[in-house]
Amino acid sequence: MADQLETLALSSYAALGDSFTEGLNDPAPDGGFAGWADRLAGLLAERRPAGEFHYANLAVRGRLLDQIVTEQIPRIRQLSPDLVTFAAGGNDILRPGSDPDVVAERFEAAVRELRESTGKVLICTGFDTRGVPLLKHLRGKIATYNVHLRAIADRNDCAVADLWSLKTIQDRRAWSEDRLHLSPEGHQRVALLAARALGLETEMDPAEPWPLEPPHTAAELRRENLQWAREHLLPWVGRRLRGESSGDHVQAKRPELRPY
């Protein structure tokens, strides 16, 4: 009950991160992207009188941890929101040769800095990639990073949205066609998970099983994998070989705390 009362008292929220938090592949009515952070802001705003809840989203697709620390955390010192969600390091972990131990050290330094400027911090663990082509080979690195994140949360009194243990997010329907970003329903389940991690009661359950659907044949799966590799995997690999980012020239979609 205490956690819920504390969450109900929140009047401002700022989201930090990369494409996951920017909300890629969850279309918004204005033609941009919504995403789990926007959806979480909506759940929090519902508990406040109209116009009294303020929300900023500083996340930008493709950002590495150090870029988030340099570009986004200074804004938190200026905004001083009641709540910050901080999901970062995933793009670092995906890079060849990255060390999850080193990334975690930089992540904790950022968390400590955030704790000086905000009342509450929520962090997200990485997804379980066991069923994702190519990324399934990074599962061990992600698991190692997640162990660090949980320890960091304990040491710094952070809430945790444990994406790794949310089994329903491993369903293919939780992901968009590129298999790197969530579908609208996937974003909704993450928003519900984050709300519950903050102590908020939600009518919908993020772990609610998906409706049954007919199984795919082996031929259908091969065809889908080939199409995915051609349309999404190869361009993604190409950008990394060229040193490009999908976030080049992209600005934060909601840089100021505005009524939500």
Coordinates of C-alpha atoms in Angstrom, one line a residue:
M1 CA 0.0 0.0 0.0
A2 CA 2.8 2.4 0.8
D3 CA 4.4 1.9 -2.6
Q4 CA 1.1 2.6 -4.3
L5 CA 0.4 5.8 -2.3
E6 CA 3.9 7.0 -3.2
T7 CA 3.3 6.3 -6.9
L8 CA 0.0 8.1 -6.8
A9 CA 1.7 11.2 -5.4
L10 CA 4.0 11.4 -8.5
S11 CA 3.3 14.5 -10.5
S12 CA 6.2 14.5 -13.1
Y13 CA 8.0 11.8 -15.0
A14 CA 10.9 11.8 -17.5
A15 CA 12.0 8.8 -19.6
L16 CA 15.6 8.3 -20.7
G17 CA 17.0 5.8 -23.2
D18 CA 17.1 4.6 -26.8
S19 CA 14.6 3.3 -29.3
F20 CA 13.0 1.0 -26.8
T21 CA 11.9 4.0 -24.7
E22 CA 11.4 6.3 -27.6
G23 CA 8.7 3.8 -28.6
L24 CA 9.6 2.7 -32.0
N25 CA 7.0 0.7 -34.0
D26 CA 4.2 1.8 -31.7
P27 CA 2.4 4.4 -33.9
A28 CA 1.0 7.5 -32.1
P29 CA -2.0 9.5 -33.3
D30 CA 0.3 12.4 -34.3
G31 CA 2.3 10.3 -36.8
G32 CA 5.2 9.7 -34.4
F33 CA 5.7 6.9 -31.9
A34 CA 4.1 6.3 -28.6
G35 CA 5.7 3.3 -26.7
W36 CA 5.7 1.9 -23.3
A37 CA 6.9 5.1 -21.6
D38 CA 4.1 7.2 -23.1
R39 CA 1.7 4.4 -22.0
L40 CA 3.1 4.4 -18.5
A41 CA 2.8 8.2 -18.4
G42 CA -0.9 7.7 -19.3
L43 CA -1.4 5.2 -16.5
L44 CA 0.2 7.6 -14.0
A45 CA -1.7 10.6 -15.3
E46 CA -5.0 8.8 -14.8
R47 CA -4.4 8.9 -11.1
R48 CA -3.9 12.7 -11.0
P49 CA -6.4 15.6 -11.5
A50 CA -6.5 16.8 -15.1
G51 CA -3.5 18.8 -16.2
E52 CA -1.5 18.1 -13.0
F53 CA 0.8 15.4 -14.4
H54 CA 3.8 16.4 -16.5
Y55 CA 5.8 14.1 -18.8
A56 CA 9.0 14.3 -20.8
N57 CA 10.6 11.7 -23.1
L58 CA 14.3 12.4 -23.9
A59 CA 15.0 9.0 -25.4
V60 CA 16.5 8.8 -28.9
R61 CA 16.9 5.7 -31.1
G62 CA 20.3 4.2 -31.5
R63 CA 21.8 5.9 -28.5
L64 CA 24.6 4.1 -26.6
L65 CA 24.9 4.4 -22.8
D66 CA 27.6 7.1 -22.8
Q67 CA 25.5 9.2 -25.3
I68 CA 22.5 8.9 -23.0
V69 CA 24.6 10.0 -20.0
T70 CA 26.1 13.0 -22.0
E71 CA 22.9 14.2 -23.7
Q72 CA 20.0 13.2 -21.5
I73 CA 21.0 13.1 -17.9
P74 CA 22.0 16.8 -17.8
R75 CA 18.4 17.6 -18.7
I76 CA 17.2 15.6 -15.6
R77 CA 19.3 18.0 -13.4
Q78 CA 17.3 20.8 -15.0
L79 CA 13.9 19.2 -14.9
S80 CA 14.1 17.5 -11.5
P81 CA 11.1 15.1 -12.1
D82 CA 9.5 13.0 -9.4
L83 CA 10.2 9.8 -11.5
V84 CA 12.8 8.8 -14.0
T85 CA 12.8 5.6 -16.0
F86 CA 16.3 4.7 -17.2
A87 CA 16.7 1.9 -19.8
A88 CA 20.2 2.0 -21.3
G89 CA 23.1 -0.2 -22.2
G90 CA 21.3 -2.6 -24.6
N91 CA 22.9 -1.2 -27.7
D92 CA 26.3 -1.4 -26.0
I93 CA 25.7 -5.1 -25.1
L94 CA 24.8 -5.9 -28.7
R95 CA 28.2 -4.6 -30.0
P96 CA 30.9 -7.2 -30.6
G97 CA 33.6 -7.2 -27.9
S98 CA 31.5 -5.3 -25.3
D99 CA 32.0 -6.3 -21.7
P100 CA 28.8 -6.4 -19.6
D101 CA 30.8 -5.8 -16.4
V102 CA 32.3 -2.6 -17.8
V103 CA 28.9 -1.4 -19.2
A104 CA 27.3 -2.1 -15.8
E105 CA 29.9 0.1 -14.0
R106 CA 29.1 3.0 -16.2
F107 CA 25.4 2.4 -15.8
E108 CA 25.6 2.5 -12.0
A109 CA 27.6 5.7 -12.1
A110 CA 24.7 7.2 -14.2
V111 CA 22.1 5.9 -11.7
R112 CA 23.9 7.5 -8.8
E113 CA 23.9 10.8 -10.7
L114 CA 20.2 10.5 -11.4
R115 CA 19.4 9.8 -7.8
E116 CA 20.7 13.2 -6.9
S117 CA 18.1 14.9 -9.2
T118 CA 15.0 12.9 -8.9
G119 CA 12.8 11.3 -6.3
K120 CA 12.5 7.8 -7.8
V121 CA 14.3 5.8 -10.5
L122 CA 13.0 2.8 -12.3
I123 CA 15.4 0.6 -14.5
C124 CA 14.6 -2.2 -16.9
T125 CA 16.5 -5.4 -17.4
G126 CA 17.3 -6.7 -20.8
F127 CA 15.0 -9.1 -22.7
D128 CA 15.5 -12.8 -23.0
T129 CA 16.6 -13.3 -26.6
R130 CA 16.4 -17.1 -26.7
G131 CA 14.0 -17.2 -29.6
V132 CA 15.5 -14.3 -31.6
P133 CA 17.7 -15.2 -34.6
L134 CA 21.3 -14.0 -34.3
L135 CA 20.5 -12.2 -30.9
K136 CA 20.0 -15.6 -29.2
H137 CA 23.8 -16.0 -29.2
L138 CA 24.1 -12.9 -27.0
R139 CA 21.8 -14.3 -24.3
G140 CA 24.7 -15.0 -21.9
K141 CA 25.9 -11.4 -22.1
I142 CA 22.5 -10.1 -21.6
A143 CA 21.9 -12.4 -18.6
T144 CA 25.2 -11.2 -17.0
Y145 CA 24.3 -7.6 -17.5
N146 CA 20.9 -8.3 -15.9
V147 CA 22.5 -9.7 -12.8
H148 CA 24.4 -6.4 -12.5
L149 CA 21.3 -4.4 -13.0
R150 CA 19.4 -6.1 -10.3
A151 CA 22.3 -5.6 -7.9
I152 CA 22.6 -1.9 -8.9
A153 CA 18.9 -1.5 -8.2
D154 CA 19.3 -3.0 -4.7
R155 CA 22.3 -0.8 -3.9
N156 CA 20.6 2.4 -5.1
D157 CA 17.0 1.8 -4.1
C158 CA 15.6 1.6 -7.7
A159 CA 12.4 0.0 -8.9
V160 CA 13.0 -2.8 -11.5
A161 CA 10.8 -3.7 -14.5
D162 CA 12.1 -7.3 -15.0
L163 CA 11.7 -7.8 -18.8
W164 CA 13.7 -11.0 -18.8
S165 CA 11.2 -12.8 -16.6
L166 CA 8.1 -11.5 -18.5
K167 CA 7.4 -14.7 -20.5
T168 CA 4.6 -13.2 -22.5
I169 CA 7.0 -10.7 -24.1
Q170 CA 8.8 -13.7 -25.7
D171 CA 5.8 -14.3 -27.9
R172 CA 6.4 -13.2 -31.5
R173 CA 3.2 -11.1 -31.4
A174 CA 4.9 -8.9 -28.8
W175 CA 7.4 -7.8 -31.5
S176 CA 7.1 -5.8 -34.7
E177 CA 8.3 -7.1 -38.1
D178 CA 11.9 -6.0 -37.5
R179 CA 12.1 -8.3 -34.4
L180 CA 14.2 -5.6 -32.7
H181 CA 11.4 -3.4 -31.5
L182 CA 8.1 -4.1 -29.7
S183 CA 4.7 -4.2 -31.3
P184 CA 2.0 -1.9 -29.8
E185 CA 0.8 -4.8 -27.6
G186 CA 4.3 -5.5 -26.5
H187 CA 4.7 -1.9 -25.5
Q188 CA 1.5 -2.1 -23.6
R189 CA 2.6 -5.1 -21.6
V190 CA 5.9 -3.4 -20.7
A191 CA 4.0 -0.3 -19.5
L192 CA 1.9 -2.5 -17.3
L193 CA 4.9 -4.3 -15.9
A194 CA 6.6 -0.9 -15.2
A195 CA 3.5 0.4 -13.5
R196 CA 3.3 -2.7 -11.2
A197 CA 7.0 -2.3 -10.4
L198 CA 6.2 1.1 -9.1
G199 CA 3.5 -0.3 -6.9
L200 CA 0.6 0.7 -9.0
E201 CA -2.4 -1.6 -9.3
T202 CA -3.5 -2.3 -12.9
E203 CA -6.6 -3.8 -14.2
M204 CA -4.8 -5.6 -17.0
D205 CA -2.0 -8.2 -16.3
P206 CA 1.2 -8.0 -18.4
A207 CA 1.5 -11.8 -17.9
E208 CA -1.9 -12.5 -19.3
P209 CA -1.5 -15.4 -21.8
W210 CA -1.9 -14.7 -25.5
P211 CA -4.8 -16.2 -27.4
L212 CA -4.0 -19.5 -29.0
E213 CA -3.1 -19.3 -32.7
P214 CA -2.5 -22.0 -35.3
P215 CA 1.2 -23.1 -35.4
H216 CA 3.4 -22.1 -38.3
T217 CA 4.8 -24.7 -40.6
A218 CA 8.5 -25.1 -41.1
A219 CA 8.2 -23.7 -44.6
E220 CA 6.4 -20.6 -43.3
L221 CA 9.0 -20.0 -40.7
R222 CA 11.8 -20.3 -43.2
R223 CA 10.1 -17.9 -45.5
E224 CA 9.5 -15.4 -42.7
N225 CA 13.1 -15.6 -41.6
L226 CA 14.4 -15.0 -45.1
Q227 CA 12.2 -12.0 -45.5
W228 CA 13.2 -10.6 -42.1
A229 CA 16.9 -11.1 -42.9
R230 CA 16.5 -9.3 -46.3
E231 CA 14.4 -6.4 -45.1
H232 CA 15.7 -5.8 -41.5
L233 CA 18.8 -7.7 -40.6
L234 CA 21.0 -6.8 -43.5
P235 CA 20.3 -3.1 -43.3
W236 CA 20.9 -3.2 -39.5
V237 CA 24.3 -4.9 -40.0
G238 CA 25.1 -2.5 -42.8
R239 CA 24.6 0.5 -40.6
R240 CA 26.9 -0.8 -38.0
L241 CA 29.6 -1.6 -40.6
R242 CA 29.4 2.0 -41.8
G243 CA 29.4 3.4 -38.3
E244 CA 25.9 4.9 -38.8
S245 CA 23.0 5.0 -36.3
S246 CA 19.3 5.1 -36.9
G247 CA 19.3 8.0 -34.4
D248 CA 21.6 10.3 -36.5
H249 CA 19.8 13.7 -36.8
V250 CA 16.9 12.6 -34.6
Q251 CA 15.8 14.8 -31.7
A252 CA 14.0 13.9 -28.5
K253 CA 10.3 13.8 -29.2
R254 CA 9.2 15.4 -25.9
P255 CA 12.2 17.3 -24.4
E256 CA 10.2 19.4 -21.9
L257 CA 7.9 18.4 -19.0
R258 CA 4.5 19.1 -20.4
P259 CA 1.0 18.2 -19.1
Y260 CA 0.0 14.8 -20.2

